[in-house]
Every structure is written in structure tokens, then in C-alpha cells.
């Protein structure tokens, strides 16, 4: 287990180094932070001072090495636009992203697994047909459209929930459901397929023959055996949603990492972009580890070493 | 999604509780802003930043919503010589921590602004200043390197900061917790989300009419409007013109707009064919139906620029210069005389969302140019790429830009001078007049010079002068005394809620 964990972690710095180098080069080559930060009324002295501070007078590889040296000593650089340490800026937003993604995954997992099981149990009957059709329809629904629809209905018409912003649990409901709706179809379809396979297995037939109730057969015997593909799928989505829920974050004015990263890319705020990638990577690594551990607990045949 | 919605309705139906307002007596004003600055540091050269900054700070001289300059922390000022201005400060003004505002604070601020290490974005507004001297606690002299007639106007964007606060907390704390003399006191700043403030009951212009102010960032326009109609926020900024009808039909809110001093123009690369030929530039001006674009895209808001860079209320505007009429036949004839092969595509470069309806307007112009057989197309680029190409003065044949004149011709006309390195058009008389206008404190001489410069621009067409961009807000019907601001800065101390 420990060996496995260490091996997985060893890849992280290598890939981060590669990603940082690419990001650094692309962001520097396509825009100048002085242009995005200083007003066009700037003076030559200001340009000179900022050029020196950001080492823009050095060659690109040298600039990257200077940046790398600071990173290795734990300093991810000062964000030009925020005027504070980049890592602080990112961590402040990470909480909001983790909250949103966790809520969305929970909603999607609970509803998705239950609906998928219903499809499997009532295969080719009305519930299966209805749920599968809805799942396909949901997959073709863009989140900006669904988000605005939910706002109009629950916030403007019914006034049950706030339109946007981060605050109490009531602020979380609409964005979490919007994000969950994007995951739901896949979870339903994966659960359906996996359950159908499991329900054909010998041990399920045996369990039914033993006279166990339908609920016991489904939840105690079939579900745990059908669960692994679903856990893997959800694990993969965590990283994607952490930095990639930009549309949902924008519609609901949710102060997450996705919006921060897009803004920072436009501003050519290199320290924030790279610190953001780092934090998202850490979350992905932790999530993958958790998934592997969950898989091995659920199915002891999977060994981690 | 169907399942999601059903479950949502089910879950909510059971457990929903609408949170009650924190206190019935407290009047809270909530504003939905489209964009937020990254921090509350002063001097970041953007209107979104300045709009938040000026909730807690005051300048020496301030603009009102219409753009007029009125005394703020300075009660009056006069020139002591060509290069020294004396400012008489308002007495009895208190910082939010109760200490008194004095000339030391003004000197501290000016020194901070002009220090290149501060990277103060708005330094250019007072670019000629070389220092401040304290005469007595309520008098300060500001000296300039050369004659600088726009000093008092430029000072409107310089927030005066407290020397003792920086001495106590250093330079980092004020970026998150600003402390000024302004109408509201900073309480909580959450980047990308909200800015919470409380009323400064001792504000020198009178206490604000609300107890608390919350400015929230709601980037998506549809959500901003939903928040306004649902009553979550009472004022919203940056209302897209195509939803004005939707807001007004809600009967819960109204749209308030004002022309700004920002001129939206399409600038040509006058170094290269075909736009090195003044006849071609003039032809294009005839080819574009500005009235139609204003009515259809801007829904009648904003003003058509009258063949010049300045909007009608700006100092230096020439009332005798008029926009060319829409006359495609004349355009075609001029193009024929210019005898240039227009079969090759001509790109109009623009950013998306930088100015109101920028991409739509560019597309409309391109379509009208195609009607006179110029193969125009629109190239939308991201801001950093745009700025990089702009710095290199390589923007392609035509590009869209907006110039704020802030009610003085100097601020906008400078961008067509050679020294400013922002456009490639050159005109010796224009250059001479610009220097002349900047070298005197005599307003009549300045006005005359600018008016002549507007005539030159009209004759030469360095840019196609399109529109004075409107600034569009919407406010709940419960809100009283809110005015749209030509400079996009929220002025909220007089605003009350029923």
C-alpha cells in the first residue's frame, strides 16, 4: 500500500514540471503581463521597474529557472493582479470548488445509482425506457441552459432559492444540481450496464434461490459487485470538475478555481495559473488514491502493491 | 435532468426554509456587478477597480455622475505659478478609524503614486506631477514638471490614502482592508464573490441612506437580471441592451442609462495601403450606416460621434463638425477614384465584451463594407493578445478601440500623438496643437486648439468615429436616488431603499 502510494506520488512532480514549463512558455509568448497590468497611461519608469521585478529582461528559459528556484523554496510567486501570494489566492478559491464538486458528485451518485438500478431491474420495461430516455435527453442539455432554467424557476418564479453567489447550503443547491445533471446520464448508464451483468451472475441466482428478499439481493449482493466501474468513473470526474466547472461557476457566480484560472490566463498572471494547476493536480492525486483504496476495499481481489 | 429536477422539487418541497433577513431594521443595499477587480489595491487602472475603491476612499477632486468635476477632499485650489498648484483641504474630515485627515496624507499619497516601484496604474492621470509639499495641515502644494492644465481633473482618479494606516499595517493589508475617508467602511472582501461594507455615519457629505452595502460579482448577465427581478439585488451594472425590454416588462425594475465619455472607434493602419489613402478612409465613413447600428444594436442608447473623437459633452468638442451621412453611392465613387484592388479580405480586429456590443457592431460594419465591395471580416481576439499586438503597433488594417476622454479632450486626444505610441497616424498640425493645449492653463486657448484638432480628425479620418458608448444600469423600483454614472463608478451614498 505504502509502496503503491509512493510510486503514484513520484509521478506528480515530473508531470507538474512539464505542465509548468509549457504553461509558462505559452502564457509569456502570447501576452505581456505589463500590457495587461499597467494602464496605457504608464510611464517608461514604471515599465522599467516592473520589467525588472518580473525578470522580463531575461531570456525565457532564464525566467523559468528563476521561477522554478522560487517554487522549490516554497514561494509560488506574487500574483500581479491580486497583489498577494499566488498560492494564497488559489487556496482561497479551492474550498469553494471542493464544496461544489463534492455536493454535485454526491447528488449525481445517489440519484444516478438508484436510477441505474431501477433501469436494470425493470430492464426493457417502462421505468427503464423512461429513465434511459431522460438520461439521453439530459446528456444533450448544455449546463448554461439548464442553469439559467433552474434559476428562472426556483429563484425568480418560486423564490425558494437564491439565484447565485456563495453562502449557506441554499446557495449550493442549484449549482450542485446543474453540475450533477451533467454527470447523471453517465452514472445511470454505467450503473445499468454493470448491474445487468451482475444480475446474471451465479451468486445472485443463488441468493434469490436462498429466498433472500429482493432488497437484500439488490443492495447487499448485487450492488457492491456492480459498484467498481461507477467508483472509477466518479473518481475521474473529480479532477475534471475541480478546474473545469467554469460554466456552472460563471452562471451561479460561484467563486471557484475554474473562473479564477480563466481570469488569470486572460491576465497572463503566470504564478496564479501554475499554482492553480498544482492545487488541482494535488486534488486529482488524492482523489485517485482514494478511488484505488475504495476499489480495493470493495473488491479485495484488487491489490494495491 | 428530468430526474434531477424532480428530485430537486421533492427534496426542496420537504425541507425548504427561506432564510429571514438578518435584521428587519437594517437597510441593506446589494449591487450586482459584472466584473470585479482582483484586489482592493488602489491605482489599478480600471473602472471596475476604481468603482470599488471609491466606496471607501475619496479623491481631492471628484467627478459626479454626469462627469462634472466637483470639490472633494480639496475645497478649493489655485495655481501659484505655471507649475505649482495650491490645494486647500477640507477641515474636520475623519478617516474611518477616527483620526483626522491632513495634508500629510495627501503628500504621502502623491509620493506613493509617483514612485515607479508602486506600479500605480493611474499614475498617467497625473503623469507630470513631481511632488507635493505640505504648507500647513490643511494646505498642500502640488508641483508639476511642466505646465499641466489637467492636474485637478486627473486627481479625480487618485484615491487619497492614510499615511498613519500604512505606517501601522504596511502595504499589504490595505489591499484587502482599505481604510479611507469615503462613504462606506470596508468589512469583508471575498475575491470573485462579494464586498461587504457598512455606512460611514460620519461621512463629510452626509451619512449614506442605507446601513450596509454589499457589492456582489455576478458575471453572467442573465443571472444578474434574475437576481434583480427576484429582489436579491437592487441595482445591477452592465445591462446588455437586448434585455432592456425584459427588465422593463417585469414591472419590478427600471433601466437607467447615460452616455459615457468613451468613444468607440475603428482605427486604421494609415501606414499601409489601402488605408494610407485618405480618400479610402473617407469612403468607409460614408459606407457605414451608424444610425441603423445605433437603433438596431444599441437599441437607441448612446450617441453617434459627430465625425470626431470627442463626445458631445466633453471639453474641446467641436459643435460645427458633423458626422458624414450614410451614402454608399458616394463611398463607391471615392473607392473607384482611389483605384485600389479590394478583392483581398480586410480584417477588423476586436475584443469580445470589452465594449458594449463590440463584436456585433464590428460584424455590422463589416457587412456594410461588403455592400461597397470591400471584403471585410471580423477577427475576435483575446485581450492579452490584443494588448500585445497593440504595444507592437501591429493591429492589422482596422481595429476597434474605445477612448475615454473623461470630460477633457486631453485624455483622449493624446492617443493620436506620435509620442503616445498608440496609433500610427501622423499629422504635424495636430501634434503642434496638442502641445499648445497642454502648455497653457488658459481654458479658452485650450478649447480652441482642441476644436481645431477635431476638424483635422474629421478631414483626415485616422479612425471611423462610431459611438459614444452608453453605460446601462437597472435598479429595483424600491431604489430611490440612484443615477447611472458616465464614468461607471457607483455613487451610492444618496441611494435609499423603501
XYZ file of N, CA and C in Angstrom, chain A residues 82 92-93 96 99 164-168 171 249 252-256 259-260, chain B residues 30-38 52 188-196 214-219 232-233:
138
model
N -3.596 40.247 -8.082
C -4.168 40.194 -6.742
C -3.293 40.918 -5.716
N -7.728 30.032 -1.430
C -8.965 30.677 -1.029
C -10.140 30.204 -1.890
N -9.871 29.955 -3.175
C -10.923 29.523 -4.086
C -11.124 28.005 -4.070
N -14.179 26.603 -2.260
C -15.462 26.747 -2.965
C -15.616 25.662 -4.024
N -16.219 22.213 -2.391
C -17.591 22.151 -1.872
C -18.591 21.849 -2.995
N -27.781 33.070 -7.043
C -26.347 32.893 -7.250
C -25.575 33.274 -6.002
N -24.262 33.135 -6.105
C -23.382 33.529 -5.010
C -23.107 32.370 -4.080
N -22.124 32.549 -3.189
C -21.784 31.507 -2.247
C -22.217 31.958 -0.868
N -22.842 31.091 -0.117
C -23.296 31.455 1.223
C -23.660 30.192 1.965
N -24.915 30.048 2.368
C -25.347 28.851 3.086
C -25.623 27.701 2.123
N -27.486 28.251 -1.175
C -26.772 28.745 -2.349
C -26.157 27.604 -3.165
N -19.794 27.696 -12.642
C -19.292 28.723 -11.728
C -19.677 30.122 -12.209
N -23.631 30.777 -11.860
C -24.082 30.929 -10.480
C -23.163 31.834 -9.658
N -22.273 32.563 -10.316
C -21.339 33.461 -9.630
C -20.666 32.734 -8.469
N -20.267 31.512 -8.698
C -19.625 30.706 -7.667
C -18.118 30.955 -7.720
N -17.513 31.399 -6.615
C -16.095 31.813 -6.694
C -15.126 30.628 -6.678
N -15.206 29.787 -7.675
C -14.360 28.596 -7.707
C -13.071 28.793 -8.487
N -13.173 29.713 -12.652
C -13.275 31.126 -13.024
C -11.973 31.863 -12.747
N -11.361 31.526 -11.608
C -10.094 32.171 -11.247
C -9.033 31.899 -12.315
N -27.852 45.891 -2.000
C -26.989 44.917 -2.669
C -26.913 45.246 -4.151
N -25.691 45.278 -4.657
C -25.456 45.651 -6.048
C -24.849 44.455 -6.773
N -25.316 44.154 -7.962
C -24.736 43.084 -8.774
C -23.801 43.674 -9.811
N -22.506 43.399 -9.646
C -21.504 43.925 -10.571
C -21.117 42.849 -11.570
N -20.804 43.259 -12.800
C -20.442 42.282 -13.832
C -19.030 41.770 -13.612
N -18.130 42.683 -13.331
C -16.733 42.280 -13.132
C -16.230 42.828 -11.815
N -15.276 42.134 -11.260
C -14.651 42.538 -10.011
C -13.162 42.729 -10.267
N -12.555 43.673 -9.583
C -11.098 43.710 -9.633
C -10.561 42.524 -8.833
N -9.291 42.224 -9.019
C -8.717 41.095 -8.296
C -8.506 41.426 -6.826
N -14.990 50.238 -6.882
C -14.964 49.699 -5.519
C -14.077 50.550 -4.614
N -15.688 43.206 4.753
C -15.271 41.874 4.330
C -15.125 41.838 2.814
N -13.999 41.344 2.362
C -13.722 41.264 0.925
C -13.471 39.814 0.556
N -14.320 39.253 -0.277
C -14.124 37.882 -0.752
C -13.923 37.949 -2.264
N -12.671 37.803 -2.728
C -12.395 37.958 -4.159
C -13.278 37.049 -5.007
N -13.781 37.594 -6.097
C -14.601 36.802 -7.008
C -16.014 36.583 -6.508
N -16.348 37.085 -5.330
C -17.660 36.814 -4.760
C -18.357 38.079 -4.267
N -17.854 38.669 -3.199
C -18.586 39.799 -2.641
C -17.688 40.775 -1.877
N -18.185 41.990 -1.740
C -17.508 43.025 -0.966
C -18.573 43.602 -0.041
N -18.363 43.451 1.272
C -19.346 43.932 2.240
C -18.827 45.175 2.940
N -23.610 45.779 0.037
C -22.951 44.556 -0.423
C -22.842 44.655 -1.939
N -21.616 44.539 -2.445
C -21.436 44.523 -3.893
C -21.027 43.099 -4.257
N -21.853 42.458 -5.083
C -21.583 41.068 -5.445
C -21.156 40.971 -6.887
N -20.212 40.085 -7.164
C -19.874 39.862 -8.558
C -20.777 38.779 -9.125
N -21.527 39.126 -10.168
C -22.373 38.149 -10.859
C -22.026 38.262 -12.338
N -21.071 37.445 -12.804
C -20.527 37.665 -14.152
C -21.546 37.453 -15.276
N -33.078 39.873 -5.022
C -31.847 39.582 -4.280
C -30.886 40.771 -4.310
N -30.834 41.427 -5.444
C -30.019 42.636 -5.538
C -30.937 43.775 -5.990
